[in-house]
PDB file of C-alpha atoms in Angstrom:
ATOM      1  CA  MET A  24      -6.118  13.008   9.678  1.00 58.00           C
ATOM      2  CA  LEU A  25      -8.857  15.217   8.248  1.00 48.00           C
ATOM      3  CA  VAL A  26      -7.823  17.348   5.268  1.00 51.00           C
ATOM      4  CA  SER A  27      -9.884  20.124   3.708  1.00 54.00           C
ATOM      5  CA  LEU A  28      -9.043  20.040   0.038  1.00 47.00           C
ATOM      6  CA  HIS A  29      -9.053  23.102  -2.181  1.00 46.00           C
ATOM      7  CA  THR A  30      -9.493  21.268  -5.455  1.00 53.00           C
ATOM      8  CA  PRO A  31     -13.121  20.997  -6.607  1.00 50.00           C
ATOM      9  CA  TYR A  32     -14.746  17.613  -6.295  1.00 50.00           C
ATOM     10  CA  VAL A  33     -14.491  15.507  -9.426  1.00 51.00           C
ATOM     11  CA  ASP A  34     -17.980  15.137 -10.853  1.00 50.00           C
ATOM     12  CA  THR A  35     -18.155  11.399 -11.273  1.00 55.00           C
ATOM     13  CA  CYS A  36     -20.018   8.417  -9.939  1.00 53.00           C
ATOM     14  CA  ALA A  37     -19.225   4.935  -8.735  1.00 58.00           C
ATOM     15  CA  ALA A  38     -19.892   3.478 -12.167  1.00 65.00           C
ATOM     16  CA  ASP A  39     -16.844   5.371 -13.500  1.00 84.00           C
ATOM     17  CA  LEU A  40     -14.308   3.708 -11.173  1.00 90.00           C
ATOM     18  CA  SER A  41     -11.750   1.062 -12.086  1.00 92.00           C
ATOM     19  CA  LEU A  42      -9.254  -0.986 -10.105  1.00 94.00           C
ATOM     20  CA  ALA A  43      -5.634  -1.067 -11.257  1.00 93.00           C
ATOM     21  CA  LEU A  44      -2.750  -2.929  -9.682  1.00 93.00           C
ATOM     22  CA  GLY A  45       0.787  -1.780 -10.370  1.00 91.00           C
ATOM     23  CA  GLY A  46       1.549   1.286 -12.407  1.00 86.00           C
ATOM     24  CA  PRO A  47       3.017   4.641 -11.469  1.00 87.00           C
ATOM     25  CA  GLU A  48       2.039   6.925  -8.649  1.00 89.00           C
ATOM     26  CA  ARG A  49      -0.561   9.338  -9.989  1.00 89.00           C
ATOM     27  CA  PRO A  50      -0.765  13.057  -9.152  1.00 89.00           C
ATOM     28  CA  ALA A  51      -2.200  13.356  -5.652  1.00 91.00           C
ATOM     29  CA  LEU A  52      -4.093  16.063  -3.798  1.00 89.00           C
ATOM     30  CA  HIS A  53      -2.707  14.846  -0.477  1.00 91.00           C
ATOM     31  CA  VAL A  54      -0.345  12.081   0.659  1.00 94.00           C
ATOM     32  CA  ARG A  55       0.158  10.434   4.034  1.00 95.00           C
ATOM     33  CA  ASP A  56       3.209   8.232   4.592  1.00 95.00           C
ATOM     34  CA  LEU A  57       2.970   5.637   7.356  1.00 95.00           C
ATOM     35  CA  THR A  58       5.415   3.147   8.808  1.00 91.00           C
ATOM     36  CA  LEU A  59       3.721   0.205  10.474  1.00 89.00           C
ATOM     37  CA  PRO A  60       5.247  -2.310  12.870  1.00 85.00           C
ATOM     38  CA  GLY A  61       7.705  -4.599  11.102  1.00 82.00           C
ATOM     39  CA  ASP A  62       8.948  -1.756   8.851  1.00 84.00           C
ATOM     40  CA  VAL A  63       5.956  -2.046   6.517  1.00 88.00           C
ATOM     41  CA  ARG A  64       5.470   1.255   4.724  1.00 92.00           C
ATOM     42  CA  LEU A  65       2.211   2.507   3.253  1.00 94.00           C
ATOM     43  CA  ARG A  66       1.612   5.658   1.270  1.00 95.00           C
ATOM     44  CA  LEU A  67      -2.049   6.745   1.333  1.00 96.00           C
ATOM     45  CA  ARG A  68      -2.816   9.012  -1.631  1.00 95.00           C
ATOM     46  CA  LEU A  69      -5.965  11.048  -2.301  1.00 92.00           C
ATOM     47  CA  LEU A  70      -6.580  11.393  -6.042  1.00 88.00           C
ATOM     48  CA  GLY A  71      -9.630  13.580  -6.363  1.00 76.00           C
ATOM     49  CA  ALA A  72     -12.651  11.354  -5.860  1.00 73.00           C
ATOM     50  CA  SER A  73     -10.416   8.303  -5.822  1.00 88.00           C
ATOM     51  CA  HIS A  74      -7.442   6.767  -4.036  1.00 93.00           C
ATOM     52  CA  GLN A  75      -4.095   5.087  -4.429  1.00 96.00           C
ATOM     53  CA  VAL A  76      -2.224   3.016  -1.844  1.00 97.00           C
ATOM     54  CA  VAL A  77       1.442   2.182  -2.303  1.00 95.00           C
ATOM     55  CA  LEU A  78       2.837  -0.657  -0.168  1.00 94.00           C
ATOM     56  CA  ALA A  79       6.556  -1.227   0.463  1.00 88.00           C
ATOM     57  CA  GLU A  80       7.378  -4.336   2.422  1.00 72.00           C
ATOM     58  CA  PRO A  81      10.097  -4.666   5.077  1.00 68.00           C
ATOM     59  CA  GLY A  82      13.556  -3.778   3.843  1.00 66.00           C
ATOM     60  CA  GLY A  83      12.096  -1.584   1.107  1.00 62.00           C
ATOM     61  CA  ALA A  84      11.062  -4.548  -1.048  1.00 59.00           C
ATOM     62  CA  ALA A  85       8.610  -3.553  -3.743  1.00 65.00           C
ATOM     63  CA  GLY A  86       5.096  -4.363  -2.668  1.00 78.00           C
ATOM     64  CA  LEU A  87       2.164  -3.215  -4.719  1.00 92.00           C
ATOM     65  CA  THR A  88       0.288  -0.186  -5.897  1.00 94.00           C
ATOM     66  CA  GLU A  89      -3.516  -0.228  -5.789  1.00 96.00           C
ATOM     67  CA  THR A  90      -5.441   2.496  -7.585  1.00 94.00           C
ATOM     68  CA  VAL A  91      -9.219   2.940  -7.530  1.00 94.00           C
ATOM     69  CA  ALA A  92     -10.017   5.816  -9.854  1.00 90.00           C
ATOM     70  CA  CYS A  93     -11.433   6.933 -13.171  1.00 84.00           C
ATOM     71  CA  LEU A  94      -8.445   5.794 -15.233  1.00 80.00           C
ATOM     72  CA  PRO A  95      -7.796   7.210 -18.696  1.00 77.00           C
ATOM     73  CA  GLY A  96      -7.807   4.593 -21.428  1.00 79.00           C
ATOM     74  CA  ARG A  97      -9.302   1.957 -19.151  1.00 81.00           C
ATOM     75  CA  PRO A  98     -12.980   1.021 -19.268  1.00 82.00           C
ATOM     76  CA  PRO A  99     -14.746   1.534 -15.960  1.00 85.00           C
ATOM     77  CA  HIS A 100     -14.921  -1.687 -13.985  1.00 87.00           C
ATOM     78  CA  LEU A 101     -14.756  -2.033 -10.231  1.00 92.00           C
ATOM     79  CA  PRO A 102     -14.920  -5.731  -9.345  1.00 94.00           C
ATOM     80  CA  GLY A 103     -17.005  -6.810  -6.379  1.00 95.00           C
ATOM     81  CA  ALA A 104     -14.164  -9.142  -5.426  1.00 96.00           C
ATOM     82  CA  LEU A 105     -10.681  -9.972  -6.630  1.00 96.00           C
ATOM     83  CA  HIS A 106      -8.745 -12.696  -4.844  1.00 96.00           C
ATOM     84  CA  ASP A 107      -5.234 -13.632  -5.887  1.00 93.00           C
ATOM     85  CA  GLU A 108      -4.395 -16.352  -3.377  1.00 90.00           C
ATOM     86  CA  ALA A 109      -0.940 -17.003  -4.882  1.00 88.00           C
ATOM     87  CA  GLY A 110      -0.037 -13.306  -4.623  1.00 87.00           C
ATOM     88  CA  GLY A 111      -1.717 -12.874  -1.253  1.00 92.00           C
ATOM     89  CA  TYR A 112      -4.042 -10.071  -2.441  1.00 95.00           C
ATOM     90  CA  ARG A 113      -7.740  -9.828  -1.559  1.00 97.00           C
ATOM     91  CA  PHE A 114      -9.944  -6.897  -2.649  1.00 97.00           C
ATOM     92  CA  THR A 115     -13.657  -6.358  -2.201  1.00 97.00           C
ATOM     93  CA  ALA A 116     -15.864  -3.456  -3.225  1.00 96.00           C
ATOM     94  CA  SER A 117     -19.508  -2.573  -2.840  1.00 95.00           C
ATOM     95  CA  VAL A 118     -21.625   0.360  -3.932  1.00 93.00           C
ATOM     96  CA  LEU A 119     -24.339   1.527  -1.556  1.00 94.00           C
ATOM     97  CA  ARG A 120     -27.216   3.823  -2.413  1.00 94.00           C
ATOM     98  CA  PRO A 121     -28.367   5.040   1.002  1.00 93.00           C
ATOM     99  CA  THR A 122     -31.895   6.200   1.741  1.00 90.00           C
ATOM    100  CA  ASP A 123     -32.619   9.924   2.053  1.00 83.00           C
ATOM    101  CA  GLY A 124     -30.398  11.510   4.695  1.00 89.00           C
ATOM    102  CA  GLU A 125     -28.504   8.290   5.417  1.00 95.00           C
ATOM    103  CA  LEU A 126     -25.481   9.282   3.303  1.00 96.00           C
ATOM    104  CA  HIS A 127     -25.065  12.474   5.335  1.00 95.00           C
ATOM    105  CA  THR A 128     -25.356  10.556   8.621  1.00 96.00           C
ATOM    106  CA  ARG A 129     -22.823   7.933   7.515  1.00 96.00           C
ATOM    107  CA  ILE A 130     -20.313  10.498   6.278  1.00 96.00           C
ATOM    108  CA  ALA A 131     -20.628  12.612   9.423  1.00 95.00           C
ATOM    109  CA  GLY A 132     -19.933   9.507  11.510  1.00 96.00           C
ATOM    110  CA  LEU A 133     -17.016   8.485   9.298  1.00 96.00           C
ATOM    111  CA  ARG A 134     -15.448  11.940   9.532  1.00 94.00           C
ATOM    112  CA  ALA A 135     -15.797  11.911  13.328  1.00 95.00           C
ATOM    113  CA  ASP A 136     -14.404   8.367  13.639  1.00 95.00           C
ATOM    114  CA  LEU A 137     -11.361   8.971  11.439  1.00 95.00           C
ATOM    115  CA  ALA A 138     -10.534  12.622  12.196  1.00 91.00           C
ATOM    116  CA  ASP A 139      -7.897  11.791  14.827  1.00 92.00           C
ATOM    117  CA  ASP A 140      -6.953   8.309  13.618  1.00 95.00           C
ATOM    118  CA  PRO A 141      -3.161   8.207  13.116  1.00 95.00           C
ATOM    119  CA  TYR A 142      -3.607   5.561  10.394  1.00 96.00           C
ATOM    120  CA  ALA A 143      -6.267   7.377   8.346  1.00 96.00           C
ATOM    121  CA  LEU A 144      -6.577  10.098   5.752  1.00 95.00           C
ATOM    122  CA  VAL A 145      -9.890  11.833   5.044  1.00 94.00           C
ATOM    123  CA  GLY A 146     -10.253  14.341   2.216  1.00 91.00           C
ATOM    124  CA  VAL A 147     -13.243  16.695   2.305  1.00 88.00           C
ATOM    125  CA  PHE A 148     -13.936  18.547  -0.916  1.00 83.00           C
ATOM    126  CA  PRO A 149     -15.225  22.118  -1.114  1.00 81.00           C
ATOM    127  CA  GLY A 150     -18.897  22.730  -1.729  1.00 82.00           C
ATOM    128  CA  ASP A 151     -20.363  19.659  -0.020  1.00 87.00           C
ATOM    129  CA  PRO A 152     -19.324  18.241   3.370  1.00 88.00           C
ATOM    130  CA  ASP A 153     -20.471  14.811   2.182  1.00 92.00           C
ATOM    131  CA  ALA A 154     -18.063  14.831  -0.788  1.00 90.00           C
ATOM    132  CA  VAL A 155     -15.409  12.711   0.898  1.00 92.00           C
ATOM    133  CA  THR A 156     -12.685  10.234   0.034  1.00 92.00           C
ATOM    134  CA  ALA A 157     -11.264   8.408   3.065  1.00 95.00           C
ATOM    135  CA  LEU A 158      -8.632   5.731   3.616  1.00 97.00           C
ATOM    136  CA  ALA A 159      -7.905   3.899   6.864  1.00 97.00           C
ATOM    137  CA  VAL A 160      -5.288   1.265   7.562  1.00 97.00           C
ATOM    138  CA  ARG A 161      -6.581  -1.782   9.407  1.00 93.00           C
ATOM    139  CA  THR A 162      -4.684  -2.364  12.624  1.00 85.00           C
ATOM    140  CA  ASP A 163      -6.659  -5.448  13.657  1.00 88.00           C
ATOM    141  CA  LEU A 164      -5.127  -7.948  11.208  1.00 88.00           C
ATOM    142  CA  PRO A 165      -2.857 -10.834  12.208  1.00 86.00           C
ATOM    143  CA  HIS A 166       0.917 -10.484  11.952  1.00 84.00           C
ATOM    144  CA  GLY A 167       2.112 -11.037   8.404  1.00 87.00           C
ATOM    145  CA  SER A 168      -0.651  -9.111   6.697  1.00 92.00           C
ATOM    146  CA  VAL A 169      -1.636  -5.513   6.121  1.00 94.00           C
ATOM    147  CA  GLY A 170      -4.915  -4.028   4.987  1.00 96.00           C
ATOM    148  CA  TRP A 171      -6.953  -0.900   4.452  1.00 97.00           C
ATOM    149  CA  ARG A 172     -10.491   0.270   3.907  1.00 97.00           C
ATOM    150  CA  THR A 173     -11.667   3.136   1.735  1.00 97.00           C
ATOM    151  CA  TRP A 174     -14.840   5.175   1.380  1.00 95.00           C
ATOM    152  CA  HIS A 175     -15.726   7.240  -1.695  1.00 93.00           C
ATOM    153  CA  ALA A 176     -18.856   9.346  -1.222  1.00 92.00           C
ATOM    154  CA  TYR A 177     -20.662  10.790  -4.240  1.00 89.00           C
ATOM    155  CA  PRO A 178     -23.454  13.004  -2.884  1.00 91.00           C
ATOM    156  CA  GLN A 179     -24.483  14.147  -6.382  1.00 87.00           C
ATOM    157  CA  THR A 180     -25.524  10.551  -7.202  1.00 89.00           C
ATOM    158  CA  ASN A 181     -26.199   9.421  -3.606  1.00 93.00           C
ATOM    159  CA  GLU A 182     -23.592   6.669  -3.810  1.00 92.00           C
ATOM    160  CA  LEU A 183     -21.053   5.388  -1.294  1.00 94.00           C
ATOM    161  CA  VAL A 184     -18.329   3.079  -2.542  1.00 94.00           C
ATOM    162  CA  LEU A 185     -16.674   0.900   0.089  1.00 96.00           C
ATOM    163  CA  THR A 186     -13.496  -1.063  -0.573  1.00 97.00           C
ATOM    164  CA  GLU A 187     -11.422  -3.342   1.588  1.00 97.00           C
ATOM    165  CA  THR A 188      -8.003  -4.782   0.813  1.00 97.00           C
ATOM    166  CA  VAL A 189      -5.874  -7.337   2.656  1.00 96.00           C
ATOM    167  CA  VAL A 190      -2.354  -8.233   1.535  1.00 94.00           C
ATOM    168  CA  ALA A 191      -0.278 -11.128   2.880  1.00 91.00           C
ATOM    169  CA  LEU A 192       3.279  -9.932   3.344  1.00 86.00           C
ATOM    170  CA  ARG A 193       6.130 -11.992   1.919  1.00 78.00           C
TER     171      ARG A 193
END
């Protein structure tokens, strides 16, 4: 699902992002609720130039809340990897600084690939078609796990933040 947002793009950069697990749902610009096979529910939330994913496991059991955003009162830190084997949570992040024109090409391709994806949410901010935050649920994982990928494009600093999360269901 491609959404044209009316809220101006948050002027930030990848270095300002943090990862938080747990916590409340934050004010969102757009929300997409999905029910996956096995009654797994995901709520994809666009938070300006950031995202939040809320997972509820089968039967409504509390899952987790993942937020990647500029979080008040929290120093910016986006780990390259966080693996909690006991909790079944795996997160990776990378920051790319594409060559001239490559960011535009990548974002145009991403928008085309995810525009009609029933398991995706793409927010395009006014003023720059490359100012995008996108989330897509992975449908290629084995039974018993759920995952998603996100893209945060910052054309003002020529940065593209990629994250990937996989959660083992209980």
